[in-house]
Structure formats: structure tokens, C-alpha cells
PDB file of C-alpha atoms and ligand atoms in Angstrom:
ATOM      1  CA  MET A1434     -13.736 -18.139   9.848  1.00 96.00           C
ATOM      2  CA  LEU A1435     -13.541 -15.222   7.406  1.00 98.00           C
ATOM      3  CA  THR A1436     -16.890 -14.363   5.769  1.00 98.00           C
ATOM      4  CA  ILE A1437     -17.335 -12.607   2.434  1.00 98.00           C
ATOM      5  CA  GLY A1438     -20.751 -11.093   1.723  1.00 98.00           C
ATOM      6  CA  LEU A1439     -21.707 -11.330  -1.945  1.00 98.00           C
ATOM      7  CA  ILE A1440     -24.384  -8.674  -2.215  1.00 98.00           C
ATOM      8  CA  LEU A1441     -27.347  -9.294  -4.508  1.00 98.00           C
ATOM      9  CA  PRO A1442     -25.702 -11.630  -7.060  1.00 97.00           C
ATOM     10  CA  ASP A1443     -29.192 -12.195  -8.531  1.00 97.00           C
ATOM     11  CA  VAL A1444     -29.479  -8.556  -9.679  1.00 96.00           C
ATOM     12  CA  LEU A1445     -25.879  -7.274  -9.587  1.00 97.00           C
ATOM     13  CA  GLY A1446     -24.254 -10.355 -11.079  1.00 93.00           C
ATOM     14  CA  THR A1447     -24.439  -9.684 -14.807  1.00 91.00           C
ATOM     15  CA  TYR A1448     -20.765  -9.036 -15.492  1.00 93.00           C
ATOM     16  CA  GLY A1449     -18.934 -11.829 -13.675  1.00 94.00           C
ATOM     17  CA  ASP A1450     -18.093  -9.554 -10.763  1.00 97.00           C
ATOM     18  CA  ASP A1451     -18.986 -12.341  -8.324  1.00 97.00           C
ATOM     19  CA  GLY A1452     -15.491 -13.517  -9.325  1.00 98.00           C
ATOM     20  CA  ASN A1453     -14.188 -10.890  -6.899  1.00 98.00           C
ATOM     21  CA  ALA A1454     -15.594 -12.863  -3.969  1.00 98.00           C
ATOM     22  CA  LEU A1455     -14.026 -16.045  -5.400  1.00 98.00           C
ATOM     23  CA  VAL A1456     -10.638 -14.313  -5.668  1.00 98.00           C
ATOM     24  CA  LEU A1457     -10.829 -13.107  -2.063  1.00 98.00           C
ATOM     25  CA  ARG A1458     -11.803 -16.578  -0.850  1.00 98.00           C
ATOM     26  CA  GLN A1459      -9.050 -18.280  -2.849  1.00 98.00           C
ATOM     27  CA  ARG A1460      -6.310 -15.854  -1.745  1.00 98.00           C
ATOM     28  CA  ALA A1461      -7.394 -16.304   1.867  1.00 98.00           C
ATOM     29  CA  ARG A1462      -7.552 -20.106   1.592  1.00 98.00           C
ATOM     30  CA  MET A1463      -4.084 -20.219  -0.028  1.00 97.00           C
ATOM     31  CA  ARG A1464      -2.857 -18.591   3.187  1.00 97.00           C
ATOM     32  CA  GLY A1465      -4.562 -21.246   5.275  1.00 97.00           C
ATOM     33  CA  ILE A1466      -7.500 -19.060   6.349  1.00 97.00           C
ATOM     34  CA  ASP A1467     -10.873 -20.799   6.547  1.00 98.00           C
ATOM     35  CA  THR A1468     -13.142 -18.604   4.372  1.00 98.00           C
ATOM     36  CA  GLU A1469     -16.722 -18.698   3.114  1.00 98.00           C
ATOM     37  CA  ILE A1470     -18.818 -16.669   0.701  1.00 98.00           C
ATOM     38  CA  LYS A1471     -22.293 -15.731   1.897  1.00 98.00           C
ATOM     39  CA  PRO A1472     -24.548 -14.764  -1.047  1.00 98.00           C
ATOM     40  CA  ILE A1473     -27.322 -12.355  -0.033  1.00 98.00           C
ATOM     41  CA  LYS A1474     -30.169 -12.172  -2.537  1.00 98.00           C
ATOM     42  CA  LEU A1475     -32.778  -9.491  -3.218  1.00 97.00           C
ATOM     43  CA  GLY A1476     -35.261  -9.394  -0.335  1.00 96.00           C
ATOM     44  CA  GLU A1477     -32.852 -10.997   2.157  1.00 98.00           C
ATOM     45  CA  ALA A1478     -31.432  -9.040   5.079  1.00 98.00           C
ATOM     46  CA  VAL A1479     -27.752  -8.115   4.772  1.00 98.00           C
ATOM     47  CA  PRO A1480     -25.932  -9.320   7.909  1.00 98.00           C
ATOM     48  CA  GLU A1481     -23.952  -6.400   9.264  1.00 97.00           C
ATOM     49  CA  SER A1482     -21.058  -8.317  10.783  1.00 96.00           C
ATOM     50  CA  LEU A1483     -19.466 -10.081   7.817  1.00 98.00           C
ATOM     51  CA  ASP A1484     -15.758  -9.402   7.279  1.00 98.00           C
ATOM     52  CA  VAL A1485     -15.904  -7.923   3.754  1.00 98.00           C
ATOM     53  CA  TYR A1486     -18.642  -7.201   1.191  1.00 98.00           C
ATOM     54  CA  CYS A1487     -18.610  -7.314  -2.641  1.00 98.00           C
ATOM     55  CA  VAL A1488     -21.222  -5.446  -4.695  1.00 98.00           C
ATOM     56  CA  GLY A1489     -21.118  -6.152  -8.457  1.00 98.00           C
ATOM     57  CA  GLY A1490     -22.221  -4.520 -11.710  1.00 96.00           C
ATOM     58  CA  GLY A1491     -25.611  -4.776 -13.374  1.00 95.00           C
ATOM     59  CA  GLU A1492     -28.187  -3.262 -15.673  1.00 93.00           C
ATOM     60  CA  ASP A1493     -29.996   0.011 -14.944  1.00 92.00           C
ATOM     61  CA  THR A1494     -33.320  -1.557 -13.862  1.00 93.00           C
ATOM     62  CA  ALA A1495     -31.538  -4.052 -11.609  1.00 95.00           C
ATOM     63  CA  GLN A1496     -29.674  -1.170  -9.971  1.00 96.00           C
ATOM     64  CA  VAL A1497     -32.926   0.506  -8.986  1.00 97.00           C
ATOM     65  CA  LEU A1498     -34.136  -2.692  -7.254  1.00 97.00           C
ATOM     66  CA  ALA A1499     -30.752  -3.116  -5.553  1.00 98.00           C
ATOM     67  CA  SER A1500     -30.697   0.454  -4.266  1.00 98.00           C
ATOM     68  CA  GLU A1501     -34.270   0.229  -2.896  1.00 98.00           C
ATOM     69  CA  HIS A1502     -33.515  -3.013  -1.088  1.00 98.00           C
ATOM     70  CA  LEU A1503     -30.181  -1.917   0.387  1.00 98.00           C
ATOM     71  CA  ARG A1504     -31.636   1.392   1.620  1.00 98.00           C
ATOM     72  CA  LYS A1505     -34.680  -0.245   3.171  1.00 98.00           C
ATOM     73  CA  ASP A1506     -32.730  -3.121   4.738  1.00 98.00           C
ATOM     74  CA  GLY A1507     -29.934  -0.959   6.159  1.00 98.00           C
ATOM     75  CA  GLY A1508     -27.582  -3.886   6.906  1.00 98.00           C
ATOM     76  CA  LEU A1509     -24.880  -2.792   4.456  1.00 98.00           C
ATOM     77  CA  ILE A1510     -25.104   0.779   5.761  1.00 98.00           C
ATOM     78  CA  ARG A1511     -24.575  -0.444   9.348  1.00 98.00           C
ATOM     79  CA  ALA A1512     -21.637  -2.589   8.164  1.00 98.00           C
ATOM     80  CA  ALA A1513     -20.064   0.456   6.489  1.00 98.00           C
ATOM     81  CA  ASN A1514     -20.619   2.581   9.601  1.00 98.00           C
ATOM     82  CA  ALA A1515     -18.857  -0.122  11.628  1.00 97.00           C
ATOM     83  CA  GLY A1516     -15.844   0.186   9.291  1.00 97.00           C
ATOM     84  CA  ARG A1517     -16.289  -3.122   7.421  1.00 98.00           C
ATOM     85  CA  PRO A1518     -14.512  -3.098   4.026  1.00 98.00           C
ATOM     86  CA  ILE A1519     -16.831  -2.871   1.001  1.00 98.00           C
ATOM     87  CA  LEU A1520     -15.972  -3.210  -2.697  1.00 98.00           C
ATOM     88  CA  GLY A1521     -18.400  -1.753  -5.265  1.00 98.00           C
ATOM     89  CA  ILE A1522     -18.048  -2.380  -9.009  1.00 98.00           C
ATOM     90  CA  CYS A1523     -19.612  -0.187 -11.729  1.00 98.00           C
ATOM     91  CA  ALA A1524     -23.380  -0.386 -11.040  1.00 98.00           C
ATOM     92  CA  GLY A1525     -22.274  -1.210  -7.482  1.00 98.00           C
ATOM     93  CA  LEU A1526     -20.353   2.074  -7.393  1.00 98.00           C
ATOM     94  CA  GLN A1527     -23.368   3.973  -8.708  1.00 98.00           C
ATOM     95  CA  VAL A1528     -25.800   2.320  -6.257  1.00 98.00           C
ATOM     96  CA  LEU A1529     -23.530   3.072  -3.273  1.00 98.00           C
ATOM     97  CA  GLY A1530     -23.464   6.770  -4.261  1.00 98.00           C
ATOM     98  CA  THR A1531     -26.038   9.389  -3.311  1.00 98.00           C
ATOM     99  CA  SER A1532     -27.983   9.272  -6.614  1.00 98.00           C
ATOM    100  CA  PHE A1533     -27.811   7.861 -10.123  1.00 98.00           C
ATOM    101  CA  ARG A1534     -29.689   8.244 -13.373  1.00 95.00           C
ATOM    102  CA  ALA A1535     -31.959   5.431 -14.601  1.00 91.00           C
ATOM    103  CA  SER A1536     -34.727   5.284 -17.225  1.00 87.00           C
ATOM    104  CA  GLU A1537     -37.252   6.375 -14.566  1.00 85.00           C
ATOM    105  CA  GLY A1538     -35.203   9.487 -13.770  1.00 93.00           C
ATOM    106  CA  ILE A1539     -32.869  10.281 -10.867  1.00 96.00           C
ATOM    107  CA  VAL A1540     -32.878   7.478  -8.280  1.00 97.00           C
ATOM    108  CA  GLU A1541     -31.691   7.744  -4.687  1.00 98.00           C
ATOM    109  CA  GLY A1542     -28.590   5.683  -3.905  1.00 98.00           C
ATOM    110  CA  VAL A1543     -27.487   4.013  -0.668  1.00 98.00           C
ATOM    111  CA  GLY A1544     -25.324   7.038   0.214  1.00 98.00           C
ATOM    112  CA  LEU A1545     -22.174   5.271   1.409  1.00 98.00           C
ATOM    113  CA  ILE A1546     -20.034   7.393  -0.906  1.00 98.00           C
ATOM    114  CA  ASP A1547     -20.255  11.068  -1.807  1.00 98.00           C
ATOM    115  CA  ALA A1548     -20.804  10.478  -5.525  1.00 98.00           C
ATOM    116  CA  THR A1549     -23.590  11.216  -7.997  1.00 98.00           C
ATOM    117  CA  THR A1550     -23.945   9.565 -11.379  1.00 98.00           C
ATOM    118  CA  VAL A1551     -25.265  11.320 -14.491  1.00 97.00           C
ATOM    119  CA  SER A1552     -24.625  10.333 -18.136  1.00 96.00           C
ATOM    120  CA  LEU A1553     -21.564  10.153 -20.350  1.00 97.00           C
ATOM    121  CA  GLU A1554     -21.673  11.575 -23.869  1.00 96.00           C
ATOM    122  CA  LYS A1555     -21.162   8.042 -25.203  1.00 96.00           C
ATOM    123  CA  ARG A1556     -20.810   4.636 -23.548  1.00 97.00           C
ATOM    124  CA  ALA A1557     -17.298   3.889 -22.282  1.00 98.00           C
ATOM    125  CA  ILE A1558     -16.306   0.374 -23.342  1.00 98.00           C
ATOM    126  CA  GLY A1559     -12.774  -0.970 -23.277  1.00 97.00           C
ATOM    127  CA  GLU A1560      -9.657  -1.426 -21.212  1.00 97.00           C
ATOM    128  CA  VAL A1561      -9.215   1.029 -18.359  1.00 98.00           C
ATOM    129  CA  GLN A1562      -5.957   1.526 -16.509  1.00 98.00           C
ATOM    130  CA  SER A1563      -4.968   3.919 -13.739  1.00 98.00           C
ATOM    131  CA  SER A1564      -2.240   4.681 -11.206  1.00 98.00           C
ATOM    132  CA  PRO A1565      -3.427   4.538  -7.607  1.00 98.00           C
ATOM    133  CA  THR A1566      -3.835   7.978  -6.064  1.00 98.00           C
ATOM    134  CA  GLY A1567      -3.016   6.734  -2.573  1.00 95.00           C
ATOM    135  CA  ALA A1568      -6.207   8.073  -1.009  1.00 96.00           C
ATOM    136  CA  GLY A1569      -7.217   6.831   2.438  1.00 95.00           C
ATOM    137  CA  ILE A1570      -6.974   3.070   2.925  1.00 96.00           C
ATOM    138  CA  THR A1571      -5.558   2.636  -0.593  1.00 97.00           C
ATOM    139  CA  ALA A1572      -2.349   4.490   0.403  1.00 97.00           C
ATOM    140  CA  ALA A1573      -0.400   1.211   0.310  1.00 96.00           C
ATOM    141  CA  LEU A1574      -1.257   0.480  -3.352  1.00 98.00           C
ATOM    142  CA  ASP A1575       1.604   1.082  -5.789  1.00 97.00           C
ATOM    143  CA  GLN A1576       0.805  -1.185  -8.745  1.00 96.00           C
ATOM    144  CA  PRO A1577      -1.144   0.012 -11.822  1.00 97.00           C
ATOM    145  CA  LEU A1578      -4.844  -0.859 -11.657  1.00 98.00           C
ATOM    146  CA  THR A1579      -6.360  -2.533 -14.724  1.00 97.00           C
ATOM    147  CA  GLY A1580      -9.799  -3.659 -15.783  1.00 97.00           C
ATOM    148  CA  PHE A1581     -12.480  -3.479 -18.452  1.00 97.00           C
ATOM    149  CA  GLU A1582     -15.011  -0.673 -18.286  1.00 98.00           C
ATOM    150  CA  ASN A1583     -18.516  -0.778 -19.744  1.00 97.00           C
ATOM    151  CA  HIS A1584     -20.749   2.023 -18.538  1.00 97.00           C
ATOM    152  CA  MET A1585     -22.962   4.903 -19.606  1.00 97.00           C
ATOM    153  CA  GLY A1586     -22.927   6.472 -16.157  1.00 97.00           C
ATOM    154  CA  ALA A1587     -20.673   9.494 -15.469  1.00 98.00           C
ATOM    155  CA  THR A1588     -19.766   9.716 -11.790  1.00 98.00           C
ATOM    156  CA  ILE A1589     -18.942  13.015 -10.099  1.00 98.00           C
ATOM    157  CA  LEU A1590     -17.339  12.942  -6.663  1.00 98.00           C
ATOM    158  CA  GLY A1591     -18.234  15.244  -3.791  1.00 98.00           C
ATOM    159  CA  PRO A1592     -15.771  16.558  -1.182  1.00 98.00           C
ATOM    160  CA  ASP A1593     -15.988  13.494   1.106  1.00 98.00           C
ATOM    161  CA  ALA A1594     -14.892  11.070  -1.626  1.00 98.00           C
ATOM    162  CA  SER A1595     -11.484  10.652  -3.296  1.00 98.00           C
ATOM    163  CA  PRO A1596     -10.617   8.964  -6.579  1.00 98.00           C
ATOM    164  CA  LEU A1597      -8.990   5.512  -6.527  1.00 98.00           C
ATOM    165  CA  GLY A1598      -6.659   6.200  -9.456  1.00 98.00           C
ATOM    166  CA  ARG A1599      -5.532   8.620 -12.193  1.00 98.00           C
ATOM    167  CA  VAL A1600      -6.519   7.282 -15.606  1.00 98.00           C
ATOM    168  CA  THR A1601      -3.672   6.307 -17.948  1.00 97.00           C
ATOM    169  CA  ARG A1602      -5.879   4.447 -20.438  1.00 97.00           C
ATOM    170  CA  GLY A1603      -9.642   4.531 -21.055  1.00 98.00           C
ATOM    171  CA  VAL A1604     -12.286   6.897 -19.624  1.00 98.00           C
ATOM    172  CA  GLY A1605     -12.805   6.216 -15.908  1.00 98.00           C
ATOM    173  CA  ASN A1606     -15.465   7.992 -13.864  1.00 98.00           C
ATOM    174  CA  THR A1607     -16.550  10.631 -16.365  1.00 98.00           C
ATOM    175  CA  ASP A1608     -15.967  12.333 -19.696  1.00 97.00           C
ATOM    176  CA  ALA A1609     -16.137  16.090 -20.331  1.00 96.00           C
ATOM    177  CA  LEU A1610     -19.943  16.112 -20.804  1.00 96.00           C
ATOM    178  CA  GLY A1611     -20.628  14.342 -17.502  1.00 95.00           C
ATOM    179  CA  ALA A1612     -18.204  16.721 -15.762  1.00 95.00           C
ATOM    180  CA  SER A1613     -19.368  19.894 -17.543  1.00 94.00           C
ATOM    181  CA  GLU A1614     -19.683  21.711 -14.202  1.00 92.00           C
ATOM    182  CA  SER A1615     -16.528  20.198 -12.691  1.00 94.00           C
ATOM    183  CA  PRO A1616     -13.928  19.612 -15.450  1.00 95.00           C
ATOM    184  CA  GLU A1617     -11.246  18.641 -12.908  1.00 95.00           C
ATOM    185  CA  GLN A1618     -13.116  15.339 -12.455  1.00 96.00           C
ATOM    186  CA  VAL A1619     -12.134  14.108 -15.924  1.00 98.00           C
ATOM    187  CA  GLY A1620      -9.244  11.595 -15.857  1.00 98.00           C
ATOM    188  CA  VAL A1621      -9.887   9.883 -12.533  1.00 98.00           C
ATOM    189  CA  GLU A1622     -11.171   6.397 -11.806  1.00 98.00           C
ATOM    190  CA  GLY A1623     -13.063   4.922  -8.878  1.00 98.00           C
ATOM    191  CA  VAL A1624     -13.870   6.130  -5.391  1.00 98.00           C
ATOM    192  CA  VAL A1625     -12.343   5.720  -1.936  1.00 98.00           C
ATOM    193  CA  GLN A1626     -14.283   6.834   1.135  1.00 98.00           C
ATOM    194  CA  GLY A1627     -13.523   5.378   4.543  1.00 98.00           C
ATOM    195  CA  ASN A1628     -13.478   1.596   4.103  1.00 98.00           C
ATOM    196  CA  VAL A1629     -15.492   1.704   0.887  1.00 98.00           C
ATOM    197  CA  ILE A1630     -13.583   1.199  -2.373  1.00 98.00           C
ATOM    198  CA  CYS A1631     -15.450   1.476  -5.673  1.00 98.00           C
ATOM    199  CA  THR A1632     -14.314   1.182  -9.262  1.00 98.00           C
ATOM    200  CA  TYR A1633     -15.539   0.939 -12.843  1.00 98.00           C
ATOM    201  CA  MET A1634     -13.107  -1.967 -13.404  1.00 98.00           C
ATOM    202  CA  HIS A1635     -14.707  -5.264 -14.314  1.00 96.00           C
ATOM    203  CA  GLY A1636     -12.431  -8.142 -15.056  1.00 89.00           C
ATOM    204  CA  PRO A1637     -13.205  -9.239 -12.342  1.00 95.00           C
ATOM    205  CA  ALA A1638     -11.166  -6.411 -10.831  1.00 97.00           C
ATOM    206  CA  LEU A1639      -9.588  -8.486  -8.072  1.00 98.00           C
ATOM    207  CA  ALA A1640      -8.367 -11.202 -10.482  1.00 96.00           C
ATOM    208  CA  ARG A1641      -6.510  -8.520 -12.395  1.00 96.00           C
ATOM    209  CA  ASN A1642      -5.387  -6.507  -9.361  1.00 97.00           C
ATOM    210  CA  PRO A1643      -4.048  -8.875  -6.685  1.00 97.00           C
ATOM    211  CA  GLN A1644      -2.681  -6.004  -4.609  1.00 98.00           C
ATOM    212  CA  LEU A1645      -6.180  -4.513  -4.327  1.00 98.00           C
ATOM    213  CA  ALA A1646      -7.521  -7.975  -3.424  1.00 98.00           C
ATOM    214  CA  ASP A1647      -4.940  -8.327  -0.670  1.00 98.00           C
ATOM    215  CA  LEU A1648      -5.664  -4.848   0.647  1.00 98.00           C
ATOM    216  CA  LEU A1649      -9.341  -5.817   1.081  1.00 98.00           C
ATOM    217  CA  LEU A1650      -8.338  -9.130   2.666  1.00 98.00           C
ATOM    218  CA  ALA A1651      -5.992  -7.350   5.053  1.00 98.00           C
ATOM    219  CA  GLN A1652      -8.811  -4.963   6.022  1.00 98.00           C
ATOM    220  CA  ALA A1653     -11.164  -7.920   6.481  1.00 98.00           C
ATOM    221  CA  MET A1654      -8.629  -9.658   8.736  1.00 97.00           C
ATOM    222  CA  GLY A1655      -7.822  -6.492  10.708  1.00 96.00           C
ATOM    223  CA  THR A1656      -4.202  -6.477   9.547  1.00 96.00           C
ATOM    224  CA  THR A1657      -2.144  -4.530   6.981  1.00 96.00           C
ATOM    225  CA  LEU A1658      -1.167  -5.285   3.403  1.00 96.00           C
ATOM    226  CA  ALA A1659       2.513  -5.420   4.407  1.00 96.00           C
ATOM    227  CA  GLU A1660       1.763  -8.105   6.988  1.00 96.00           C
ATOM    228  CA  LEU A1661       0.005 -10.498   4.569  1.00 96.00           C
ATOM    229  CA  GLU A1662       2.067 -13.452   3.400  1.00 94.00           C
ATOM    230  CA  PRO A1663       2.923 -12.767  -0.295  1.00 93.00           C
ATOM    231  CA  LEU A1664       1.459 -15.132  -2.923  1.00 96.00           C
ATOM    232  CA  ASP A1665       3.317 -15.853  -6.118  1.00 92.00           C
ATOM    233  CA  ILE A1666       0.742 -17.026  -8.698  1.00 94.00           C
ATOM    234  CA  GLU A1667       2.153 -17.424 -12.205  1.00 95.00           C
ATOM    235  CA  VAL A1668      -1.196 -17.099 -14.081  1.00 93.00           C
ATOM    236  CA  VAL A1669      -1.978 -13.836 -12.273  1.00 92.00           C
ATOM    237  CA  ALA A1670       1.448 -12.437 -13.196  1.00 92.00           C
ATOM    238  CA  GLN A1671       0.844 -13.547 -16.806  1.00 94.00           C
ATOM    239  CA  LEU A1672      -2.619 -11.929 -16.880  1.00 91.00           C
ATOM    240  CA  ARG A1673      -1.191  -8.643 -15.607  1.00 93.00           C
ATOM    241  CA  LYS A1674       1.611  -8.750 -18.173  1.00 92.00           C
ATOM    242  CA  GLU A1675      -0.929  -9.180 -20.963  1.00 91.00           C
ATOM    243  CA  ARG A1676      -3.220  -6.419 -19.679  1.00 87.00           C
ATOM    244  CA  THR A1677      -0.851  -3.760 -18.339  1.00 85.00           C
ATOM    245  CA  ARG A1678       0.908  -1.371 -20.627  1.00 74.00           C
TER     246      ARG A1678
HETATM  247  N1  LIG B 298     -25.936   0.399 -15.913  1.00 60.18           N
HETATM  248  C1  LIG B 298     -24.746   1.107 -15.526  1.00 60.18           C
HETATM  249  C2  LIG B 298     -24.142   1.966 -16.635  1.00 60.18           C
HETATM  250  O1  LIG B 298     -24.280   1.676 -17.816  1.00 60.18           O
HETATM  251  C3  LIG B 298     -23.735   0.135 -14.949  1.00 60.18           C
HETATM  252  C4  LIG B 298     -23.277  -0.900 -15.947  1.00 60.18           C
HETATM  253  C5  LIG B 298     -22.313  -1.886 -15.366  1.00 60.18           C
HETATM  254  O2  LIG B 298     -22.382  -2.277 -14.201  1.00 60.18           O
HETATM  255  N2  LIG B 298     -21.411  -2.337 -16.213  1.00 60.18           N
HETATM  256  O3  LIG B 298     -23.522   2.958 -16.314  1.00 60.18           O
END
């Protein structure tokens, strides 16, 4: 049985990112793998031995609650330390970083990725597309990554983190204001650090990026992307054709 942890859907479930867990489950089931989603709500302990974890987007106040709970509970941190694959989307990315800005000031993050989030000059809303940079476990990705970004946060990566992609459309992690002390950070999207992959792509990201979904599944199953049986799904191909340019 493959288990997918859906982390805090009650506070980080505003943007339909729980669809990422559904995509993982469906792609696994289509390959004949018995798979279940385990939703873990605010206040509940995060089991550390699930096969893969999805952390979604949310509003600023919800992020503060999520960060406090995940730090105090420690289950997701132990899962990351054990090399379990984790996907973080938008607010999920910010919460998994070292700190982020909220209305109450700078808030401590869970610290799974070397990334801090300040503020953009203006909210980034619209299609975002990038080419995978091939960092770490994402080395096998070669298809353009596409999604829809909607954030005010500007994320700056530290030396332990690498970007997921180079932006070809949209804003990505930061604009020039957010990166005023590190201009080289403009034009990149997402974060890869160990087995943690984070992105600003909503969509949900895995519906629009089946290769990324299969990479996470492969990690969850302890195999490689190349070894997964390919799936030919016409509606996914159609969606990518509409959204990739
Ligand atoms: N509240 C965060 C921001 O605006 C994240 C929003 C989101 O998850 N879409 O940056």
C-alpha cells in the first residue's frame, strides 16, 4: 500500500492544491498500485513514515498556524530527514522555508528548505512556465513546467537550496524588489533541496506536469522515473498543449 500524506488541507487547501494528492493516487492506481490519501488536519500528528507528502497553498494567517503546528509536531521534519519525498506549493513552499513575512511580521518556518520569503513589489498573478534546471532529484525532468502563480511572497534561496526551473513566462520566486540584495535570484522558479520539491505553480501542479508527478511517485516507490510504466492520458496531453507555449 502506497500512502500519500495530505498535510493540513483544512488550512492549506484554499487553492485546489489537494488535487496534487489525487493526481498521485490516480497515476499510481492506473499502474495497479494500491494507494491511499491520508489527510492530516491542524492539531493532528503527522505520521513520519508515509511514502510521500503534499503541502498546499493558503492565505497568510493560515500559513502562520500551519508553520506553528508543523514545527511543534515535528513529524514532517522527521519524514524529510528520513528522505521521504515532499511537495510544497506556494504557501507550502514559504512555510517549509526558514522564515516568511505575514501581517504579524517575520514568522519562523519549518526549515526544511534554505529559503526566506519577503515581499514582491506587486502580486504575481498569472501563468508561470519554466524549464527544469536539473537540480538534485529533479535531474531527470526535461519537460517544461507550467502552472498558475498567485503570490505576494518573494522567495530568496540560500546556498543549500537550488531552483526547480528557469522562468520562461511569469514571475517565479521573486521580482527585482524582493531580490534587491541578490539580483541573480530573479528569473528562477521553485526550490529543490534533498527530497523536498517546492514550487509556486498551482494548477494543481501535478495535473499540469505529469513528469513531476511521476518523479514524486517514483521517489515514493523507491524506484526511478525511467522505470515507471509510461501512462498515455489524452486529456493531460491536451491540457499541456493548451497551457504550454
Ligand atoms: N499567502 C502567500 C502569498 O501571497 C501564499 C499564497 C498562495 O498560496 N497562493 O505569497
